[in-house]
Amino acid sequence: MTPTVRIDLARLDANIAAQPGRLRPHVKTHKILEIARRQLAAGAHGLTVATVGEAEVFAEVCDDIFIAYPVWADKRLRDLAGRVRLSVGCDSLAAAERLVGVGAAVLIELDSGHHRSGVPVGELESLATGILDLGLDLRGAFTFPGHSYAPGGQEAAARDEDRALSAAGQILRALGVTDPVLSGGSTPSARYSQVATERRPGVYVFNDAQQLELGTCDWAGIALTVLATVVSRREDLHQIILDAGSKILGSDRPAWASGFGRVKGVPDARITALSEHHGTVAWPAGKSLPQVGEHVAVVPNHVCLVLNLVDEVEVVESGRVTQRWRVAARGRN
Amino acid sequence: MTPTVRIDLARLDANIAAQPGRLRPHVKTHKILEIARRQLAAGAHGLTVATVGEAEVFAEVCDDIFIAYPVWADKRLRDLAGRVRLSVGCDSLAAAERLVGVGAAVLIELDSGHHRSGVPVGELESLATGILDLGLDLRGAFTFPGHSYAPGGQEAAARDEDRALSAAGQILRALGVTDPVLSGGSTPSARYSQVATERRPGVYVFNDAQQLELGTCDWAGIALTVLATVVSRREDLHQIILDAGSKILGSDRPAWASGFGRVKGVPDARITALSEHHGTVAWPAGKSLPQVGEHVAVVPNHVCLVLNLVDEVEVVESGRVTQRWRVAARGRN
């Protein structure tokens, strides 16, 4: 049955081994315990998650977890802090006040140019002082240079990250924080990052069409595809319809992307539209259309969404499906 | 805990009651057995689904199911046809050949202008003849006028649907198909549709930000929201960050939409960006920013994606959560 998610095990392991730096990888990408175990075995010193629900799941395989998110604390967070060494993100005094008594270390989130959550560097000292005054265990600062997701923007985003983390290091040391954690890194910017004391890339384990089009990986670096069946074809439009739509591929499509994903082995094909269960593929001119019933492997635009849409994945070794892994943290918002 | 999906039961029931026409509603929108039961109790003569997996789930509450999709048949489909009165979509002779012996009735899919799956009307007679020659139970034709999802495009799309279904009716009757089913309808075009003998709207049960911006519903018609918490705020950017991102709202955003969803009670707010767990909201100028920790109700752009991202929903009556419903067909790709 298609559509189904397939992981090439040899490529996955190669991607895990090749990632440079001191890593606390972001497991929201895969949500799979078997992959987290491989990352830890390859030297990761802890894991990063996005939500309390994900942390609860990954506590099974790791006792040092960072929730890289400005959490609004509740009883679940306190229970979790009793199970593992927990650190959490914070970017406001209001959220910090709720962390009193929780038992989690705190990293202040910095906005290094992505303009999502995080305080500007100019507000770091004031917030850090407030957090220390509350008696919290302030451990360092983190940032996500998400503006690295733009063609040619990776190195500049890494420089922004470097500047923000350097400034944060000075400010925190001056306030008495010893050897502050300075956590950075996105998959596109990771290779250019110089200041971070730990990096939190996620997508690198699989790569995806966004990384391919940003130049972060090549086709050989793709470890995950969605196997789909051609269910309809139109010679007059020179297009095929796949049974993989937004309910398995996700519908992320940045303005700079060439479409809603790529087709493995057919680099000139373009996924021009997605409905929930239909992927419309403009087939390259001069290349004959596949027949209804044929299989096509799709490289999704943003792989983190894909794993959140399936309960299990097929693991392929030497071209054969050898095992299935459960997506243990699927839906743990 | 947020984010969480909330359904207003009174509004849901009102939306179900108000939908005109002879209905075979599309349950891929909600994927919830309790809602299908309410649709059937309100007079729906059968259900529409998108996949074999959804049909397997809804067979528990309905014995007349149409898979409105050009299925590529396998053993699961045959097993399903043994459990319920099943009809399936078809738009190629190759797919029709695999339906021989399955025991499902067949409706030919027509392309009435959306240019996704479906044959042009000009190819209907040839395909219908082929299907009849295979000895299959050809019951009629169906189309999805998806091009109704454009500002001002609803009535024109309904006229396209009318023309395609009228022509199909003539052709099928001439080939000896008695009282052919002519199935049409999307939520935006439903009110203009005149020829269809049955309609398959889905979104109408909840409505969403797309319907709001297309003018298909008003704010009072919204039956589903995603409850989110403000986790970060920036006075300098006059923006807030919600803990609802693409992993609960979905990231569908047509070019004509004002953003990635709407904020209930704050019509001038704009959701300018979504990450997986962050929703960035540009707050209206002159209106004071909510505080971190406050709750905000988001109206998602495309509600069908939302239900596929959660395992259960909260049902609200008179402002209180009174029950939880399981999303029984979540992930049934």
XYZ file of C-alpha atoms in Angstrom:
666
model
C 0.000 0.000 0.000
C 1.125 3.522 -0.742
C 1.767 6.228 0.280
C 4.395 5.082 2.737
C 7.493 6.643 4.285
C 10.803 4.901 3.602
C 14.133 5.460 5.340
C 17.414 4.301 3.822
C 19.293 3.006 6.855
C 22.817 3.226 5.431
C 22.254 6.833 4.359
C 20.668 7.716 7.712
C 23.704 6.376 9.571
C 26.080 8.170 7.182
C 24.243 11.464 7.724
C 24.367 11.012 11.507
C 28.101 10.253 11.386
C 28.960 13.163 9.091
C 27.396 16.028 11.077
C 30.145 18.198 12.610
C 30.273 19.857 16.010
C 29.196 19.101 19.554
C 25.614 18.048 19.018
C 22.355 18.108 20.899
C 20.277 17.148 17.851
C 16.670 18.217 17.484
C 14.543 15.062 17.473
C 11.288 16.802 16.475
C 12.463 16.003 12.947
C 12.195 12.227 13.284
C 10.241 11.572 16.539
C 11.634 8.015 16.480
C 13.384 6.399 19.467
C 15.611 4.146 17.318
C 17.060 7.191 15.547
C 17.669 9.074 18.805
C 19.579 6.035 20.101
C 21.764 6.117 16.976
C 22.449 9.840 17.441
C 23.426 9.310 21.081
C 25.632 6.331 20.173
C 27.341 8.552 17.576
C 28.301 11.044 20.283
C 25.396 13.441 20.832
C 25.609 14.668 24.445
C 21.880 15.187 24.832
C 18.684 15.730 22.853
C 16.643 18.758 21.874
C 12.853 18.658 21.620
C 10.178 21.235 20.852
C 7.444 20.273 23.300
C 6.817 18.782 26.722
C 5.072 15.866 25.006
C 8.148 15.061 22.940
C 10.363 15.291 26.028
C 8.129 12.773 27.823
C 8.628 10.298 24.969
C 12.389 10.759 24.566
C 13.006 10.545 28.319
C 12.892 6.807 27.653
C 16.231 6.913 25.812
C 18.009 10.017 27.151
C 18.355 11.664 30.579
C 19.517 15.089 29.347
C 16.842 16.927 27.404
C 16.498 20.545 26.314
C 13.095 21.902 25.343
C 14.194 24.610 22.888
C 10.969 26.534 23.247
C 9.654 29.316 25.479
C 7.538 26.961 27.576
C 4.609 28.090 29.681
C 5.175 25.785 32.641
C 2.588 23.468 34.175
C 2.451 20.330 36.299
C 3.552 18.078 33.436
C 6.785 20.026 33.133
C 7.450 19.633 36.864
C 6.822 15.877 36.674
C 9.199 15.631 33.732
C 11.924 17.567 35.572
C 11.726 14.892 38.255
C 12.600 12.198 35.682
C 15.462 13.719 33.631
C 18.009 16.521 33.653
C 15.827 19.106 31.991
C 16.573 22.517 30.562
C 14.000 24.787 28.957
C 13.877 27.933 26.885
C 12.571 31.230 28.217
C 12.182 34.687 26.696
C 10.025 36.564 29.215
C 9.967 37.243 32.925
C 6.333 36.101 33.019
C 7.315 32.631 31.780
C 10.362 32.618 34.094
C 8.175 33.221 37.144
C 6.222 30.063 36.340
C 9.499 28.112 36.254
C 10.195 28.749 39.942
C 10.098 25.414 41.747
C 9.950 23.356 38.536
C 13.530 22.118 38.794
C 14.593 22.823 35.218
C 17.666 24.747 34.114
C 16.950 27.802 31.950
C 18.407 28.999 28.646
C 17.319 32.413 27.419
C 16.140 32.464 23.824
C 17.748 35.110 21.630
C 16.397 36.503 18.391
C 19.423 36.479 16.099
C 17.511 37.645 13.031
C 14.659 35.179 12.471
C 12.188 37.425 14.379
C 10.131 34.619 15.818
C 10.432 34.000 19.569
C 13.471 35.198 21.545
C 14.583 38.540 22.939
C 16.876 40.906 21.057
C 20.425 40.858 22.455
C 19.828 44.328 23.879
C 17.217 42.903 26.272
C 19.249 39.903 27.384
C 20.935 41.483 30.403
C 17.693 42.712 31.888
C 15.933 39.346 31.468
C 18.974 37.406 32.724
C 19.108 39.561 35.846
C 15.424 38.953 36.446
C 15.841 35.199 36.039
C 18.800 35.113 38.422
C 16.847 37.193 40.931
C 14.125 34.537 40.858
C 16.753 32.018 41.977
C 16.509 29.992 38.764
C 19.429 27.956 37.404
C 20.344 30.142 34.416
C 22.614 28.002 32.266
C 23.088 29.973 29.049
C 21.409 31.185 25.883
C 20.163 29.695 22.619
C 19.046 30.919 19.239
C 17.582 29.463 16.062
C 18.928 31.227 12.970
C 15.865 30.283 10.944
C 16.597 32.968 8.369
C 19.217 30.477 7.081
C 16.292 29.008 5.135
C 16.771 31.326 2.155
C 18.898 30.838 -0.964
C 22.389 32.096 -0.236
C 21.391 33.094 3.300
C 23.156 30.363 5.274
C 26.500 31.994 5.942
C 24.986 35.368 6.814
C 22.579 33.689 9.242
C 25.480 31.837 10.862
C 27.317 35.157 11.298
C 24.174 36.612 12.949
C 24.081 33.609 15.251
C 27.777 34.023 16.065
C 27.311 37.708 16.917
C 24.271 37.061 19.135
C 25.879 34.162 20.997
C 29.206 36.015 21.455
C 27.414 38.963 22.983
C 25.326 36.642 25.145
C 28.472 34.874 26.388
C 29.994 38.171 27.523
C 26.833 39.378 29.227
C 26.172 36.082 31.016
C 29.768 35.716 32.225
C 29.653 39.271 33.542
C 26.546 38.292 35.502
C 28.407 35.343 37.027
C 27.154 32.484 34.813
C 30.160 30.154 34.548
C 30.886 28.565 31.141
C 27.480 29.495 29.727
C 25.895 27.144 27.210
C 25.694 28.986 23.877
C 23.403 26.849 21.751
C 22.813 27.454 18.059
C 22.469 25.830 14.739
C 20.045 24.979 12.028
C 20.853 22.323 9.424
C 21.575 24.887 6.655
C 23.765 27.143 8.821
C 25.536 24.453 10.869
C 28.652 24.251 8.717
C 29.298 28.008 9.069
C 28.623 28.306 12.792
C 31.719 29.194 14.878
C 30.721 30.400 18.343
C 28.093 27.915 19.499
C 29.207 25.532 22.246
C 26.522 23.098 21.094
C 24.461 22.717 17.931
C 20.876 21.590 17.502
C 20.346 20.599 13.838
C 17.441 18.273 13.144
C 16.835 17.762 9.439
C 20.406 16.567 8.696
C 19.526 12.956 9.551
C 17.231 12.709 6.499
C 17.677 15.896 4.455
C 14.800 16.964 2.215
C 13.938 18.980 -0.888
C 14.484 22.279 0.931
C 18.038 21.260 1.879
C 18.609 20.053 -1.674
C 17.509 23.371 -3.158
C 19.471 25.358 -0.546
C 22.581 23.357 -1.429
C 22.970 21.859 2.062
C 22.923 18.328 0.621
C 23.001 16.564 -2.726
C 20.645 13.872 -4.032
C 22.813 11.139 -2.529
C 22.310 12.693 0.897
C 18.545 12.095 0.890
C 17.698 9.363 3.431
C 13.888 9.599 3.402
C 11.377 9.388 0.578
C 7.629 8.949 0.314
C 6.751 6.054 -1.946
C 3.684 6.923 -4.011
C 1.595 5.342 -6.755
C 0.615 7.051 -10.014
C -3.202 7.063 -9.817
C -4.023 9.289 -12.790
C -2.254 10.697 -15.842
C -3.040 13.279 -18.498
C -1.095 13.203 -21.762
C -2.663 16.522 -22.834
C -1.362 18.287 -19.699
C 1.774 16.082 -19.546
C 1.113 15.572 -15.846
C 0.641 12.698 -13.450
C -1.247 12.520 -10.161
C 0.337 10.695 -7.207
C -1.498 9.315 -4.189
C 0.804 11.381 -1.950
C -0.678 14.741 -1.019
C -0.458 17.202 1.845
C -1.664 14.613 4.361
C 1.654 12.775 4.015
C 4.041 15.300 2.433
C 2.968 18.367 4.403
C 2.199 21.564 2.493
C 5.190 23.741 3.405
C 6.354 25.560 0.292
C 8.640 28.557 0.709
C 8.477 31.099 -2.120
C 11.973 30.133 -3.285
C 11.216 26.403 -3.592
C 10.655 24.939 -7.058
C 7.476 23.183 -5.946
C 6.013 21.011 -3.176
C 8.860 18.498 -3.197
C 11.040 16.696 -5.713
C 10.888 13.372 -7.544
C 13.823 11.046 -6.986
C 15.527 10.152 -10.254
C 13.590 12.784 -12.226
C 15.203 16.097 -11.226
C 13.314 18.108 -13.853
C 9.873 17.031 -12.635
C 7.978 19.661 -10.624
C 5.306 19.044 -7.980
C 3.078 21.952 -8.903
C 0.150 21.390 -6.537
C -0.870 19.319 -3.532
C -4.342 18.431 -2.386
C -4.851 16.265 0.658
C -4.417 13.011 -1.265
C -3.246 14.188 -4.678
C 0.196 15.334 -5.729
C 0.184 16.960 -9.182
C 3.477 16.431 -11.004
C 4.390 18.345 -14.171
C 6.501 15.777 -15.988
C 9.560 16.950 -17.953
C 8.845 17.772 -21.592
C 10.106 15.058 -23.893
C 10.125 12.431 -21.148
C 7.365 9.828 -21.419
C 4.742 9.826 -18.672
C 4.732 6.966 -16.164
C 1.777 4.592 -16.350
C -1.036 4.434 -13.818
C 0.031 1.976 -11.121
C 3.755 2.738 -11.317
C 5.638 3.773 -8.184
C 7.435 7.105 -7.748
C 9.650 8.175 -4.815
C 9.003 11.730 -3.613
C 11.479 13.821 -1.634
C 9.293 16.011 0.602
C 9.998 19.721 1.013
C 10.068 19.699 4.810
C 10.687 16.296 6.307
C 9.756 17.252 9.897
C 6.096 17.480 8.854
C 6.120 14.056 7.184
C 7.094 12.079 10.268
C 4.298 13.805 12.172
C 1.763 12.432 9.673
C 2.481 8.698 9.927
C 2.461 6.162 12.744
C 5.341 4.117 11.384
C 8.056 4.118 8.746
C 9.636 1.409 6.632
C 13.387 0.939 6.996
C 15.204 -0.092 3.837
C 18.540 -1.930 3.727
C 20.103 -2.920 0.415
C 16.853 -2.114 -1.365
C 14.643 -4.265 0.876
C 12.299 -3.276 3.702
C 13.844 -5.004 6.721
C 12.008 -3.415 9.639
C 9.396 -0.870 10.689
C 9.943 1.828 13.252
C 7.176 3.451 15.244
C 7.004 7.260 15.192
C 6.792 7.344 18.960
C 6.345 11.110 19.356
C 3.953 11.625 16.442
C 1.351 14.245 17.332
C 3.006 15.175 20.646
C 2.148 18.850 20.382
C -2.503 22.077 27.861
C -2.515 23.854 24.523
C -2.615 23.661 21.599
C -5.887 21.779 21.471
C -8.726 21.455 18.960
C -12.164 22.585 20.133
C -15.501 21.937 18.470
C -18.601 23.951 19.328
C -21.315 21.302 19.345
C -24.305 23.599 18.821
C -22.629 25.254 15.834
C -21.576 21.884 14.398
C -25.160 20.633 14.552
C -26.468 23.871 13.044
C -23.994 23.611 10.152
C -24.984 19.986 9.530
C -28.683 20.891 9.532
C -28.279 23.905 7.234
C -26.471 22.262 4.325
C -28.804 22.000 1.309
C -29.184 19.187 -1.189
C -29.088 15.392 -1.226
C -25.862 14.762 0.629
C -23.143 12.158 0.703
C -20.801 14.274 2.850
C -17.048 13.913 2.653
C -15.851 12.693 6.043
C -12.133 13.162 5.331
C -12.740 16.625 6.807
C -13.531 15.410 10.321
C -12.504 11.718 10.453
C -14.722 11.343 13.539
C -17.391 8.643 13.903
C -19.613 10.757 16.161
C -19.861 13.453 13.480
C -20.615 10.964 10.701
C -23.457 9.582 12.831
C -24.868 13.096 13.186
C -24.651 13.643 9.404
C -26.461 10.371 8.720
C -29.115 11.146 11.333
C -29.654 14.510 9.611
C -30.453 12.752 6.329
C -27.206 11.994 4.498
C -27.818 8.923 2.323
C -24.222 7.690 2.482
C -20.679 8.858 3.137
C -17.773 9.900 0.952
C -14.164 9.130 1.880
C -10.810 9.721 0.188
C -8.966 6.492 0.984
C -9.456 2.798 1.588
C -8.190 3.319 5.141
C -10.906 5.891 5.846
C -13.553 3.596 4.351
C -12.472 0.794 6.683
C -12.996 3.067 9.687
C -16.352 4.529 8.608
C -17.744 1.106 7.672
C -18.468 0.893 11.386
C -21.223 3.519 11.118
C -22.378 3.388 7.477
C -22.960 0.619 4.949
C -22.937 2.820 1.817
C -19.544 4.351 1.149
C -18.068 6.073 -1.884
C -14.298 6.407 -2.226
C -14.149 9.579 -4.342
C -10.674 8.824 -5.595
C -9.168 6.963 -8.581
C -8.195 3.940 -6.490
C -5.561 1.445 -7.560
C -7.280 -1.684 -6.301
C -5.746 -4.304 -3.999
C -6.860 -7.015 -1.608
C -7.892 -4.528 1.080
C -10.393 -2.988 -1.315
C -11.852 -6.404 -2.101
C -12.210 -7.188 1.609
C -13.917 -3.858 2.164
C -16.361 -4.471 -0.689
C -17.381 -7.613 1.145
C -18.394 -5.558 4.197
C -20.305 -2.576 2.760
C -22.010 -1.313 -0.382
C -18.936 0.238 -1.935
C -18.468 2.520 -4.900
C -15.136 3.857 -6.099
C -13.793 6.453 -8.487
C -11.979 5.580 -11.694
C -10.400 7.663 -14.447
C -8.394 5.126 -16.470
C -8.902 1.778 -18.106
C -5.786 0.474 -16.317
C -7.353 1.158 -12.924
C -10.706 -0.223 -14.151
C -9.095 -3.534 -15.112
C -7.909 -3.974 -11.532
C -11.483 -3.456 -10.309
C -12.720 -6.605 -12.050
C -13.844 -9.050 -9.382
C -13.591 -6.520 -6.543
C -17.330 -6.115 -6.162
C -17.443 -2.318 -6.080
C -19.630 -0.056 -8.207
C -17.744 2.453 -10.344
C -18.139 6.214 -10.865
C -15.996 7.821 -13.516
C -14.143 10.908 -12.368
C -14.544 13.961 -14.589
C -12.249 16.955 -14.750
C -14.674 19.891 -14.705
C -11.927 22.536 -14.600
C -9.767 21.798 -11.547
C -7.230 19.848 -13.682
C -6.296 17.345 -11.026
C -7.504 13.760 -11.519
C -10.452 12.932 -13.780
C -10.939 12.646 -17.523
C -12.118 15.531 -19.704
C -15.747 15.131 -20.751
C -14.570 14.374 -24.285
C -12.970 11.139 -23.097
C -15.881 9.967 -20.961
C -17.692 7.912 -23.612
C -14.601 5.929 -24.512
C -13.719 5.147 -20.889
C -17.341 4.333 -19.992
C -17.541 1.895 -22.901
C -14.336 0.232 -21.752
C -15.610 -0.077 -18.187
C -18.906 -1.568 -19.334
C -17.029 -3.991 -21.601
C -15.120 -5.205 -18.521
C -18.483 -6.121 -16.986
C -18.135 -3.610 -14.162
C -21.134 -2.002 -12.454
C -20.853 1.525 -13.888
C -23.095 3.683 -11.729
C -22.388 7.244 -12.807
C -19.849 10.053 -12.769
C -18.415 12.481 -10.241
C -16.370 15.644 -10.253
C -14.728 17.931 -7.733
C -14.925 21.580 -8.817
C -11.842 22.489 -6.781
C -11.352 25.675 -8.736
C -14.196 27.021 -6.570
C -11.422 27.783 -4.074
C -10.671 31.210 -5.537
C -12.178 34.595 -4.659
C -15.312 35.088 -6.733
C -14.830 31.714 -8.433
C -17.576 29.736 -6.759
C -20.467 30.322 -9.133
C -18.339 29.829 -12.250
C -16.992 26.565 -10.840
C -20.528 25.389 -10.110
C -21.519 26.177 -13.739
C -18.494 24.130 -14.937
C -19.638 21.289 -12.707
C -23.186 21.569 -14.046
C -21.989 21.421 -17.664
C -19.719 18.419 -17.051
C -22.348 16.464 -15.128
C -25.111 17.290 -17.659
C -22.970 16.013 -20.507
C -22.031 12.949 -18.490
C -25.687 12.200 -17.788
C -26.522 12.248 -21.495
C -23.562 10.078 -22.460
C -24.122 7.521 -19.700
C -27.871 7.238 -20.395
C -27.118 6.718 -24.090
C -24.813 3.861 -23.077
C -27.640 2.262 -21.083
C -26.758 3.414 -17.545
C -30.134 3.955 -15.866
C -30.539 7.002 -13.600
C -26.815 7.645 -13.412
C -25.412 9.096 -10.220
C -24.068 12.578 -10.991
C -22.050 13.522 -7.981
C -20.564 16.969 -7.416
C -20.016 19.661 -4.931
C -17.405 21.398 -2.907
C -18.312 23.486 0.138
C -17.781 26.826 -1.666
C -19.715 25.852 -4.817
C -22.486 23.798 -3.183
C -25.050 26.592 -3.031
C -24.780 27.227 -6.800
C -24.801 23.603 -7.938
C -27.924 22.648 -9.951
C -27.356 19.392 -11.846
C -25.753 17.085 -9.289
C -27.960 14.267 -8.016
C -25.835 14.132 -4.889
C -23.325 16.483 -3.252
C -20.149 15.724 -1.349
C -19.173 18.826 0.669
C -16.889 18.225 3.609
C -15.698 21.439 5.236
C -19.229 22.796 5.851
C -19.505 20.993 9.189
C -16.801 23.213 10.725
C -15.993 25.944 8.175
C -12.535 27.528 8.357
C -10.573 30.662 7.474
C -10.615 29.807 3.760
C -14.418 29.610 3.764
C -14.571 32.840 5.750
C -12.369 34.666 3.253
C -14.235 33.156 0.283
C -17.513 34.352 1.795
C -18.972 30.846 2.160
C -19.541 31.421 5.879
C -19.403 34.215 8.439
C -17.613 34.251 11.791
C -20.668 32.815 13.520
C -20.465 29.773 11.229
C -17.069 28.687 12.556
C -17.493 25.493 14.609
C -13.829 24.586 15.155
C -10.938 26.542 16.615
C -7.474 25.725 17.850
C -6.937 27.001 21.372
C -3.397 28.336 21.726
C -1.288 30.042 24.386
C 0.730 33.223 23.840
C 4.300 32.053 24.539
C 6.246 35.120 23.405
C 5.546 38.747 22.581
C 7.491 41.612 21.034
C 6.292 45.158 21.600
C 8.844 46.472 19.076
C 7.437 44.254 16.300
C 3.870 44.444 17.709
C 3.630 40.688 17.300
C 2.857 37.682 19.459
C 3.936 34.057 19.116
C 1.375 31.305 19.719
C 2.153 27.674 20.557
C 0.057 26.614 17.538
C 2.159 26.077 14.413
C 1.999 23.977 11.287
C 1.970 20.730 13.287
C -1.575 21.522 14.451
C -2.872 24.186 12.015
C -1.448 22.705 8.802
C 0.476 25.005 6.471
C -1.953 25.386 3.568
C -1.967 29.019 2.474
C -3.425 29.867 -0.917
C -2.053 33.024 -2.505
C -5.361 34.838 -1.991
C -5.557 34.114 1.760
C -4.720 36.915 4.187
C -2.403 34.657 6.189
C -2.127 31.199 7.766
C -5.462 31.419 9.568
C -7.483 33.971 11.519
C -7.827 34.928 15.165
C -11.312 34.652 16.624
C -12.504 37.973 18.000
C -9.598 39.904 16.449
C -10.471 40.104 12.750
C -7.638 42.521 11.944
C -4.902 40.235 13.324
C -2.834 38.427 10.665
C -0.998 35.116 11.069
C 2.038 36.046 9.026
C 4.178 32.927 9.507
C 4.003 29.395 10.838
C 6.832 27.219 12.052
C 6.132 23.749 13.376
C 5.268 24.978 16.875
C 5.161 28.745 16.458
C 2.421 30.883 14.970
C 3.531 34.464 14.381
C 0.651 36.922 14.711
C 0.923 40.554 13.601
C -1.377 42.249 16.097
C -3.565 45.143 14.898
C -1.957 48.572 15.253
C -3.388 50.469 18.172
C -4.646 47.322 19.908
C -2.656 46.315 22.976
C -0.723 43.035 22.757
C -1.970 40.056 24.776
C 0.255 38.961 27.651
C 2.369 35.799 27.656
C 0.204 33.010 29.039
C -3.089 34.326 27.622
C -5.241 32.083 25.425
C -6.151 32.861 21.818
C -8.551 30.909 19.563
C -7.259 30.380 16.031
C -9.450 29.611 13.026
C -7.272 27.409 10.785
C -7.060 28.021 7.050
C -7.906 24.451 6.013
C -9.658 22.480 8.685
C -9.235 19.058 7.004
C -5.524 19.140 7.808
C -6.097 19.974 11.467
C -8.147 16.896 12.293
C -5.433 14.743 10.721
C -2.892 16.151 13.198
C -4.586 15.280 16.496
C -5.787 12.080 18.117
C -8.758 13.671 19.844
C -10.789 16.857 20.011
C -12.560 18.666 22.828
C -16.298 19.190 22.426
C -17.653 22.413 23.898
C -21.249 22.988 24.981
C -22.316 26.308 26.508
C -18.681 27.306 26.885
C -17.603 24.134 28.752
C -15.697 21.087 27.509
C -18.213 18.281 27.999
C -16.648 15.401 26.080
C -13.736 14.289 23.934
C -14.063 12.613 20.564
C -11.435 10.371 19.057
C -10.292 11.200 15.509
C -10.822 7.598 14.454
C -9.504 7.931 10.891
C -6.508 10.159 11.690
C -3.562 9.214 9.496
C -5.561 6.744 7.390
C -3.742 7.568 4.174
